[in-house]
């Protein structure tokens, strides 16, 4: 009788143990099994997650960026089979309009690519403080302190930098040769830049122009203003006045009239993003681009491009090294841990960083930078070489103007109206200045 009781007890205990194992992650049944992935020497393994998770990720960029990012997502999913990431991507036009609609509707993606405008989304309580994941799910051991702090505000961490950039003047080497001119060195004033562009237009003939009209871009206006120790935004108010804005419009109006840049109707036909660019089409010889865009532009062009410093003027240095983008997490994400895991994977995994290269800028991780330099293509080498030059000719960046989308729209509209002679420079400058004050005044 005692034997039977002991046997029954043993069966019962075995059954209970099996049930417990089936309910434990990695313990059998239908639950996902943790798979350990090999990591590079000295690298921190990605923390495991055992539940089935589906994330949404949103970013903007060129086709080259889309392709690379999708490959990294696929690689992450293979190494973390229980996590699925659905990509939502588009060009820069309309990106923030779509994102703002989603934020307002409470259905923004888990992972959101943002630029230096991320403080706008912090003010809307749209971003998660990721400090609890730093040093755990998110490894920043190989990041410079400044790179980490670029994604922080008021003691909270809201994003991880995806790269650093600097803008410069890209030029079409074949058009320069065709015009019979020496390539630019980047050591030029605004006047010299305009004269060089004018000479290109004359030498190249009908249908060709020396430079793209860049008067509508806030970053370039800010660069111009910084050379006289002004800036778009400083200490909670507009950092430049109507006079500086008027000087900017006058500069480009003079270029236009001299033939240094195309007429307004040609300029209005292009966004000058890689996929819709007079520069890519070989109609203009020079164009202001970010260093991380060199690869995308070059892939679309048969002619070789090089990059030099933009024009200088005034008593101060205008250029700065700018964090290209940040990867952030939606404050309402139901799976922040898994989102944090992907961010760390994106900026640290040796395979992932090699796939992404410098398309989003020079990586924040020193280990990733060293690996990329060692295997750099000729085009990638131009990115690193230009960053080296730009870093020696830069000073600390300014905070971007808050709620800057409306300000940017006004600058674009006024630039076009001045170009088409539908508005005076004085009135256009007043409109742009008013738009800056309005944007800054918004809560």
Short mmCIF file of C-alpha atoms in Angstrom, two decimals:
data_model
loop_
_atom_site.label_atom_id
_atom_site.label_comp_id
_atom_site.label_asym_id
_atom_site.label_seq_id
_atom_site.Cartn_x
_atom_site.Cartn_y
_atom_site.Cartn_z
CA UNK A 1 0.00 0.00 0.00
CA UNK A 2 2.84 2.42 0.85
CA UNK A 3 4.57 1.54 -2.42
CA UNK A 4 1.46 2.48 -4.40
CA UNK A 5 1.18 5.80 -2.54
CA UNK A 6 4.84 6.58 -3.22
CA UNK A 7 4.42 5.71 -6.90
CA UNK A 8 1.34 7.92 -7.20
CA UNK A 9 3.16 10.76 -5.45
CA UNK A 10 6.09 10.41 -7.85
CA UNK A 11 3.78 10.58 -10.90
CA UNK A 12 2.02 13.63 -9.50
CA UNK A 13 5.31 15.43 -8.78
CA UNK A 14 6.60 14.63 -12.26
CA UNK A 15 3.42 15.99 -13.83
CA UNK A 16 3.64 19.22 -11.80
CA UNK A 17 7.31 19.67 -12.78
CA UNK A 18 6.42 19.25 -16.45
CA UNK A 19 3.64 21.82 -16.19
CA UNK A 20 5.97 24.33 -14.50
CA UNK A 21 8.61 23.80 -17.19
CA UNK A 22 6.07 24.40 -19.96
CA UNK A 23 5.07 27.72 -18.40
CA UNK A 24 8.65 28.90 -17.89
CA UNK A 25 10.40 30.88 -20.69
CA UNK A 26 12.81 28.54 -22.45
CA UNK A 27 11.36 25.62 -20.56
CA UNK A 28 9.66 23.82 -23.43
CA UNK A 29 6.13 23.63 -24.83
CA UNK A 30 5.19 26.47 -27.19
CA UNK A 31 7.11 29.15 -25.32
CA UNK A 32 10.03 30.74 -27.26
CA UNK A 33 13.44 29.30 -26.52
CA UNK A 34 16.25 31.76 -25.87
CA UNK A 35 19.00 31.44 -28.47
CA UNK A 36 22.37 32.87 -27.53
CA UNK A 37 24.10 34.65 -30.39
CA UNK A 38 27.86 34.92 -30.71
CA UNK A 39 29.17 38.41 -30.01
CA UNK A 40 32.32 40.20 -31.06
CA UNK A 41 35.19 40.13 -28.62
CA UNK A 42 34.60 42.65 -25.89
CA UNK A 43 31.04 43.42 -27.07
CA UNK A 44 28.12 43.38 -24.69
CA UNK A 45 25.55 40.72 -25.68
CA UNK A 46 22.07 41.92 -26.50
CA UNK A 47 19.87 41.18 -23.46
CA UNK A 48 17.41 38.43 -24.23
CA UNK A 49 13.66 38.92 -24.46
CA UNK A 50 11.43 35.86 -24.41
CA UNK A 51 7.93 37.05 -25.23
CA UNK A 52 6.60 37.43 -28.76
CA UNK A 53 6.71 41.14 -29.52
CA UNK A 54 5.75 43.25 -32.51
CA UNK A 55 7.22 46.76 -32.87
CA UNK A 56 6.71 49.59 -35.33
CA UNK A 57 9.62 51.75 -36.43
CA UNK A 58 9.45 54.99 -38.41
CA UNK A 59 12.24 56.79 -40.22
CA UNK A 60 12.85 59.10 -43.17
CA UNK A 61 15.65 59.14 -45.74
CA UNK A 62 16.86 58.10 -49.15
CA UNK A 63 16.35 54.70 -50.77
CA UNK A 64 19.88 53.78 -49.74
CA UNK A 65 18.93 54.40 -46.10
CA UNK A 66 15.71 52.42 -46.43
CA UNK A 67 17.50 49.42 -47.93
CA UNK A 68 20.22 49.42 -45.27
CA UNK A 69 17.78 49.85 -42.38
CA UNK A 70 15.56 47.02 -43.61
CA UNK A 71 18.61 44.73 -43.79
CA UNK A 72 19.48 45.59 -40.18
CA UNK A 73 15.91 44.91 -39.07
CA UNK A 74 16.04 41.55 -40.83
CA UNK A 75 19.36 40.73 -39.13
CA UNK A 76 17.96 41.69 -35.72
CA UNK A 77 14.87 39.54 -36.24
CA UNK A 78 17.04 36.55 -37.14
CA UNK A 79 19.02 36.98 -33.93
CA UNK A 80 15.85 37.69 -31.91
CA UNK A 81 13.18 35.49 -33.56
CA UNK A 82 10.50 36.45 -31.05
CA UNK A 83 10.68 40.16 -32.01
CA UNK A 84 9.08 41.45 -35.21
CA UNK A 85 9.71 45.03 -36.43
CA UNK A 86 7.46 46.64 -39.02
CA UNK A 87 9.14 49.50 -40.86
CA UNK A 88 7.35 52.69 -41.85
CA UNK A 89 9.58 54.88 -44.00
CA UNK A 90 9.41 57.74 -46.47
CA UNK A 91 11.35 60.70 -47.82
CA UNK A 92 11.86 63.78 -45.66
CA UNK A 93 8.91 65.59 -47.27
CA UNK A 94 5.80 65.00 -45.20
CA UNK A 95 7.56 62.83 -42.60
CA UNK A 96 6.91 65.11 -39.65
CA UNK A 97 3.38 65.89 -40.80
CA UNK A 98 2.61 62.17 -40.68
CA UNK A 99 4.42 61.70 -37.37
CA UNK A 100 2.66 64.65 -35.77
CA UNK A 101 -0.71 63.24 -36.81
CA UNK A 102 0.18 59.89 -35.24
CA UNK A 103 1.46 61.49 -32.05
CA UNK A 104 -1.71 63.54 -31.73
CA UNK A 105 -3.81 60.42 -32.35
CA UNK A 106 -1.92 58.35 -29.79
CA UNK A 107 -0.76 55.77 -32.35
CA UNK A 108 2.85 56.74 -33.00
CA UNK A 109 5.38 53.94 -33.64
CA UNK A 110 7.42 52.34 -30.86
CA UNK A 111 10.71 53.46 -32.43
CA UNK A 112 10.90 56.95 -33.91
CA UNK A 113 13.76 58.52 -35.82
CA UNK A 114 14.08 62.21 -34.96
CA UNK A 115 16.56 64.97 -35.65
CA UNK A 116 17.69 67.77 -33.39
CA UNK A 117 14.04 68.71 -33.09
CA UNK A 118 13.50 65.91 -30.57
CA UNK A 119 12.99 68.49 -27.75
CA UNK A 120 9.73 69.45 -29.51
CA UNK A 121 8.48 65.92 -28.85
CA UNK A 122 9.80 65.91 -25.30
CA UNK A 123 7.64 68.99 -24.66
CA UNK A 124 4.62 67.01 -25.91
CA UNK A 125 5.42 64.12 -23.55
CA UNK A 126 5.76 61.91 -26.63
CA UNK A 127 9.16 60.39 -25.82
CA UNK A 128 10.25 57.90 -23.19
CA UNK A 129 13.06 58.60 -20.75
CA UNK A 130 15.36 55.67 -21.57
CA UNK A 131 17.69 56.12 -18.60
CA UNK A 132 16.41 52.87 -16.99
CA UNK A 133 17.73 50.96 -20.03
CA UNK A 134 21.12 52.67 -20.28
CA UNK A 135 23.96 50.29 -19.44
CA UNK A 136 21.53 47.37 -19.57
CA UNK A 137 19.53 46.87 -22.76
CA UNK A 138 21.36 49.85 -24.31
CA UNK A 139 25.15 49.64 -24.41
CA UNK A 140 26.97 52.99 -24.74
CA UNK A 141 30.39 51.88 -23.46
CA UNK A 142 32.13 53.01 -26.66
CA UNK A 143 30.34 56.34 -27.05
CA UNK A 144 31.95 59.70 -26.32
CA UNK A 145 30.29 61.59 -23.47
CA UNK A 146 29.25 64.39 -25.82
CA UNK A 147 27.52 61.95 -28.16
CA UNK A 148 25.47 60.53 -25.31
CA UNK A 149 24.59 63.95 -23.90
CA UNK A 150 23.38 65.16 -27.29
CA UNK A 151 20.28 63.00 -26.74
CA UNK A 152 19.67 64.17 -23.17
CA UNK A 153 17.62 66.98 -21.62
CA UNK A 154 17.13 68.01 -18.02
CA UNK A 155 18.82 64.90 -16.65
CA UNK A 156 16.77 62.52 -18.79
CA UNK A 157 17.91 60.53 -21.81
CA UNK A 158 15.51 60.63 -24.74
CA UNK A 159 17.51 59.35 -27.67
CA UNK A 160 20.65 57.61 -28.87
CA UNK A 161 22.66 59.36 -31.55
CA UNK A 162 22.87 57.52 -34.88
CA UNK A 163 25.73 59.57 -36.27
CA UNK A 164 27.32 63.00 -36.67
CA UNK A 165 27.35 65.11 -39.81
CA UNK A 166 28.60 68.34 -41.25
CA UNK A 167 27.30 70.03 -44.36
CA UNK A 168 29.49 71.14 -47.22
CA UNK A 169 29.47 72.11 -50.88
CA UNK A 170 29.38 69.03 -53.11
CA UNK A 171 30.61 69.61 -56.63
CA UNK A 172 30.39 67.63 -59.86
CA UNK A 173 34.00 67.00 -60.90
CA UNK A 174 33.10 66.37 -64.55
CA UNK A 175 31.17 69.63 -64.91
CA UNK A 176 34.08 71.53 -63.35
CA UNK A 177 36.44 69.95 -65.89
CA UNK A 178 34.01 70.67 -68.74
CA UNK A 179 33.92 74.32 -67.69
CA UNK A 180 37.72 74.46 -67.70
CA UNK A 181 37.92 75.70 -64.11
CA UNK A 182 40.06 74.53 -61.22
CA UNK A 183 38.16 72.56 -58.56
CA UNK A 184 37.10 74.65 -55.55
CA UNK A 185 39.24 74.40 -52.41
CA UNK A 186 36.60 75.49 -49.89
CA UNK A 187 38.65 78.55 -48.98
CA UNK A 188 36.26 81.18 -50.28
CA UNK A 189 34.04 84.05 -49.25
CA UNK A 190 30.38 84.36 -50.16
CA UNK A 191 31.38 86.79 -52.91
CA UNK A 192 33.99 84.42 -54.28
CA UNK A 193 31.54 81.52 -54.17
CA UNK A 194 28.99 83.54 -56.18
CA UNK A 195 31.62 84.57 -58.75
CA UNK A 196 32.84 80.98 -59.15
CA UNK A 197 29.26 79.78 -59.66
CA UNK A 198 28.66 82.57 -62.19
CA UNK A 199 31.79 81.56 -64.14
CA UNK A 200 30.55 77.96 -64.19
CA UNK A 201 27.17 79.00 -65.58
CA UNK A 202 28.78 81.02 -68.36
CA UNK A 203 31.29 78.30 -69.25
CA UNK A 204 28.81 75.40 -69.23
CA UNK A 205 26.23 77.09 -71.44
CA UNK A 206 22.46 77.03 -71.73
CA UNK A 207 20.60 74.71 -69.36
CA UNK A 208 23.47 74.52 -66.86
CA UNK A 209 24.01 76.48 -63.67
CA UNK A 210 26.87 76.95 -61.25
CA UNK A 211 25.05 76.27 -57.98
CA UNK A 212 21.70 75.27 -56.53
CA UNK A 213 19.64 78.09 -54.97
CA UNK A 214 19.80 77.16 -51.27
CA UNK A 215 18.06 80.26 -49.87
CA UNK A 216 15.13 78.26 -48.50
CA UNK A 217 17.07 76.09 -46.06
CA UNK A 218 17.02 77.10 -42.33
CA UNK A 219 20.31 75.34 -41.56
CA UNK A 220 22.12 77.40 -44.21
CA UNK A 221 20.52 80.63 -42.97
CA UNK A 222 21.68 79.70 -39.47
CA UNK A 223 25.20 79.04 -40.77
CA UNK A 224 25.19 82.49 -42.38
CA UNK A 225 23.92 84.12 -39.19
CA UNK A 226 26.45 82.35 -36.96
CA UNK A 227 29.28 84.01 -38.90
CA UNK A 228 28.19 87.31 -37.34
CA UNK A 229 27.59 85.72 -33.92
CA UNK A 230 23.84 85.44 -34.47
CA UNK A 231 21.68 82.32 -34.51
CA UNK A 232 18.10 81.29 -35.23
CA UNK A 233 17.33 80.57 -31.59
CA UNK A 234 19.03 81.58 -28.36
CA UNK A 235 17.98 81.95 -24.73
CA UNK A 236 14.30 81.37 -25.45
CA UNK A 237 13.96 83.91 -28.26
CA UNK A 238 14.88 84.56 -31.89
CA UNK A 239 18.63 85.01 -32.14
CA UNK A 240 18.65 87.01 -35.36
CA UNK A 241 16.63 89.94 -36.60
CA UNK A 242 14.99 91.15 -39.78
CA UNK A 243 18.25 92.73 -40.94
CA UNK A 244 20.15 89.43 -41.02
CA UNK A 245 17.28 87.70 -42.81
CA UNK A 246 17.10 90.52 -45.36
CA UNK A 247 20.86 90.21 -45.93
CA UNK A 248 20.37 86.50 -46.60
CA UNK A 249 17.63 87.04 -49.17
CA UNK A 250 19.65 89.83 -50.81
CA UNK A 251 22.69 87.56 -51.14
CA UNK A 252 20.73 84.92 -53.03
CA UNK A 253 18.79 87.46 -55.04
CA UNK A 254 22.12 88.79 -56.30
CA UNK A 255 23.27 85.26 -57.15
CA UNK A 256 20.04 84.70 -59.07
CA UNK A 257 20.35 87.92 -61.04
CA UNK A 258 24.02 87.18 -61.83
CA UNK A 259 23.15 83.71 -63.14
CA UNK A 260 25.12 81.98 -60.39
CA UNK A 261 21.97 79.97 -59.57
CA UNK A 262 18.97 78.92 -61.70
CA UNK A 263 15.92 81.16 -62.18
CA UNK A 264 13.06 80.71 -59.73
CA UNK A 265 10.99 78.48 -62.01
CA UNK A 266 13.83 75.94 -62.25
CA UNK A 267 14.52 76.04 -58.52
CA UNK A 268 10.82 75.50 -57.71
CA UNK A 269 10.78 72.30 -59.77
CA UNK A 270 13.18 70.50 -57.42
CA UNK A 271 13.28 69.54 -53.75
CA UNK A 272 17.03 68.90 -54.14
CA UNK A 273 16.69 65.68 -52.16
CA UNK A 274 18.70 62.93 -53.89
CA UNK A 275 15.71 61.54 -55.79
CA UNK A 276 14.62 64.97 -57.13
CA UNK A 277 17.70 67.06 -57.70
CA UNK A 278 19.04 69.27 -60.46
CA UNK A 279 22.47 68.43 -59.06
CA UNK A 280 21.91 64.69 -59.53
CA UNK A 281 20.59 65.35 -63.05
CA UNK A 282 23.84 67.15 -63.86
CA UNK A 283 22.18 70.53 -64.46
CA UNK A 284 23.88 72.31 -61.56
CA UNK A 285 27.53 71.91 -60.63
CA UNK A 286 27.40 72.61 -56.87
CA UNK A 287 24.96 71.75 -54.10
CA UNK A 288 24.98 72.00 -50.30
CA UNK A 289 24.61 68.50 -48.79
CA UNK A 290 25.23 66.75 -45.50
CA UNK A 291 28.27 64.50 -45.26
CA UNK A 292 26.06 61.46 -44.65
CA UNK A 293 24.32 62.12 -47.99
CA UNK A 294 27.48 61.76 -50.05
CA UNK A 295 26.89 58.04 -50.58
CA UNK A 296 23.24 58.46 -51.60
CA UNK A 297 24.03 61.24 -54.08
CA UNK A 298 27.00 59.40 -55.53
CA UNK A 299 24.98 56.23 -56.08
CA UNK A 300 22.55 58.19 -58.23
CA UNK A 301 25.22 59.94 -60.29
CA UNK A 302 27.63 58.72 -62.94
CA UNK A 303 29.90 61.73 -62.41
CA UNK A 304 32.20 61.75 -59.39
CA UNK A 305 31.48 64.23 -56.61
CA UNK A 306 33.74 65.80 -54.00
CA UNK A 307 32.92 67.99 -51.01
CA UNK A 308 34.55 71.19 -49.69
CA UNK A 309 33.76 73.71 -46.95
CA UNK A 310 30.94 76.22 -47.55
CA UNK A 311 31.67 79.95 -47.98
CA UNK A 312 32.79 82.05 -45.04
CA UNK A 313 32.22 85.63 -43.98
CA UNK A 314 32.08 87.67 -40.81
CA UNK A 315 34.16 87.33 -37.69
CA UNK A 316 32.95 83.97 -36.34
CA UNK A 317 32.96 80.35 -37.42
CA UNK A 318 29.57 79.28 -38.73
CA UNK A 319 30.02 75.55 -39.19
CA UNK A 320 29.18 72.90 -36.60
CA UNK A 321 29.18 69.13 -36.26
CA UNK A 322 25.58 68.09 -35.95
CA UNK A 323 24.04 64.92 -34.59
CA UNK A 324 22.36 63.53 -37.69
CA UNK A 325 19.46 61.68 -36.14
CA UNK A 326 18.43 60.04 -32.91
CA UNK A 327 16.53 56.85 -32.36
CA UNK A 328 13.91 57.39 -29.69
CA UNK A 329 11.13 55.38 -28.04
CA UNK A 330 7.48 56.35 -27.93
CA UNK A 331 6.42 57.18 -24.37
CA UNK A 332 3.35 55.00 -24.94
CA UNK A 333 5.24 51.97 -26.27
CA UNK A 334 4.00 48.72 -24.73
CA UNK A 335 7.37 47.08 -25.33
CA UNK A 336 10.08 49.62 -24.41
CA UNK A 337 12.60 46.96 -23.36
CA UNK A 338 12.56 45.31 -26.78
CA UNK A 339 12.67 48.71 -28.48
CA UNK A 340 15.73 49.56 -26.38
CA UNK A 341 17.33 46.27 -27.42
CA UNK A 342 16.96 47.17 -31.08
CA UNK A 343 18.48 50.63 -30.58
CA UNK A 344 21.53 49.05 -28.96
CA UNK A 345 21.76 46.49 -31.75
CA UNK A 346 21.53 49.20 -34.39
CA UNK A 347 24.46 51.21 -33.01
CA UNK A 348 26.70 48.42 -31.65
CA UNK A 349 26.30 45.15 -33.52
CA UNK A 350 29.34 44.73 -35.83
CA UNK A 351 27.26 43.41 -38.75
CA UNK A 352 24.56 46.06 -38.30
CA UNK A 353 26.96 48.99 -38.13
CA UNK A 354 28.79 47.71 -41.21
CA UNK A 355 25.49 47.55 -43.13
CA UNK A 356 24.46 51.05 -42.07
CA UNK A 357 27.91 52.49 -42.71
CA UNK A 358 28.02 56.29 -42.56
CA UNK A 359 24.67 56.87 -44.29
CA UNK A 360 23.21 58.40 -41.12
CA UNK A 361 26.49 60.07 -40.27
CA UNK A 362 29.74 59.00 -38.66
CA UNK A 363 28.72 56.52 -35.90
CA UNK A 364 28.80 57.52 -32.25
CA UNK A 365 30.53 54.28 -31.22
CA UNK A 366 34.30 54.50 -31.51
CA UNK A 367 34.44 50.75 -32.15
CA UNK A 368 32.01 51.09 -35.06
CA UNK A 369 33.95 54.05 -36.46
CA UNK A 370 37.25 52.16 -36.36
CA UNK A 371 35.73 49.16 -38.11
CA UNK A 372 34.19 51.30 -40.83
CA UNK A 373 37.39 53.23 -41.46
CA UNK A 374 39.33 50.00 -41.85
CA UNK A 375 37.04 48.80 -44.64
CA UNK A 376 35.98 52.15 -46.10
CA UNK A 377 35.14 52.37 -49.79
CA UNK A 378 36.52 55.36 -51.72
CA UNK A 379 33.16 57.12 -51.30
CA UNK A 380 32.99 56.38 -47.56
CA UNK A 381 36.54 57.66 -47.19
CA UNK A 382 35.36 61.02 -48.53
CA UNK A 383 32.83 61.15 -45.70
CA UNK A 384 35.45 60.54 -43.03
CA UNK A 385 37.93 62.91 -44.68
CA UNK A 386 35.36 65.69 -44.85
CA UNK A 387 34.31 65.20 -41.22
CA UNK A 388 37.97 65.54 -40.26
CA UNK A 389 38.18 68.87 -42.13
CA UNK A 390 34.83 70.12 -40.83
CA UNK A 391 35.69 69.26 -37.22
CA UNK A 392 38.71 71.56 -37.44
CA UNK A 393 36.52 74.38 -38.76
CA UNK A 394 33.54 74.08 -36.41
CA UNK A 395 32.27 75.36 -33.10
CA UNK A 396 29.56 74.25 -30.69
CA UNK A 397 26.12 73.92 -32.35
CA UNK A 398 23.12 75.95 -31.29
CA UNK A 399 19.79 74.55 -30.23
CA UNK A 400 17.36 74.30 -33.14
CA UNK A 401 14.38 76.60 -33.24
CA UNK A 402 11.43 74.96 -31.41
CA UNK A 403 8.36 74.04 -33.45
CA UNK A 404 10.57 74.66 -36.45
CA UNK A 405 8.37 73.11 -39.14
CA UNK A 406 6.14 76.16 -39.48
CA UNK A 407 9.16 78.45 -39.53
CA UNK A 408 10.76 76.32 -42.26
CA UNK A 409 7.56 76.45 -44.32
CA UNK A 410 7.49 80.23 -44.08
CA UNK A 411 11.15 80.49 -45.11
CA UNK A 412 10.50 78.26 -48.14
CA UNK A 413 7.45 80.30 -49.16
CA UNK A 414 9.17 83.66 -48.76
CA UNK A 415 12.25 82.43 -50.62
CA UNK A 416 10.07 81.44 -53.55
CA UNK A 417 8.15 84.72 -53.51
CA UNK A 418 11.37 86.72 -53.55
CA UNK A 419 12.67 84.53 -56.37
CA UNK A 420 9.54 85.11 -58.45
CA UNK A 421 9.57 88.84 -57.52
CA UNK A 422 6.17 88.42 -55.84
CA UNK A 423 7.40 89.89 -52.55
CA UNK A 424 9.95 92.48 -51.50
CA UNK A 425 12.97 91.39 -49.53
CA UNK A 426 12.00 93.66 -46.64
CA UNK A 427 8.49 92.18 -46.36
CA UNK A 428 9.81 88.62 -46.77
CA UNK A 429 12.32 89.20 -43.97
CA UNK A 430 9.53 90.52 -41.73
CA UNK A 431 7.39 87.45 -42.43
CA UNK A 432 10.23 85.04 -41.65
CA UNK A 433 11.13 86.88 -38.45
CA UNK A 434 7.48 86.86 -37.34
CA UNK A 435 7.31 83.13 -38.05
CA UNK A 436 10.37 82.56 -35.84
CA UNK A 437 8.83 84.51 -32.97
CA UNK A 438 5.52 82.68 -33.38
CA UNK A 439 7.22 79.26 -33.35
CA UNK A 440 9.26 80.10 -30.27
CA UNK A 441 6.22 81.52 -28.49
CA UNK A 442 4.23 78.28 -28.85
CA UNK A 443 3.94 76.22 -25.71
#
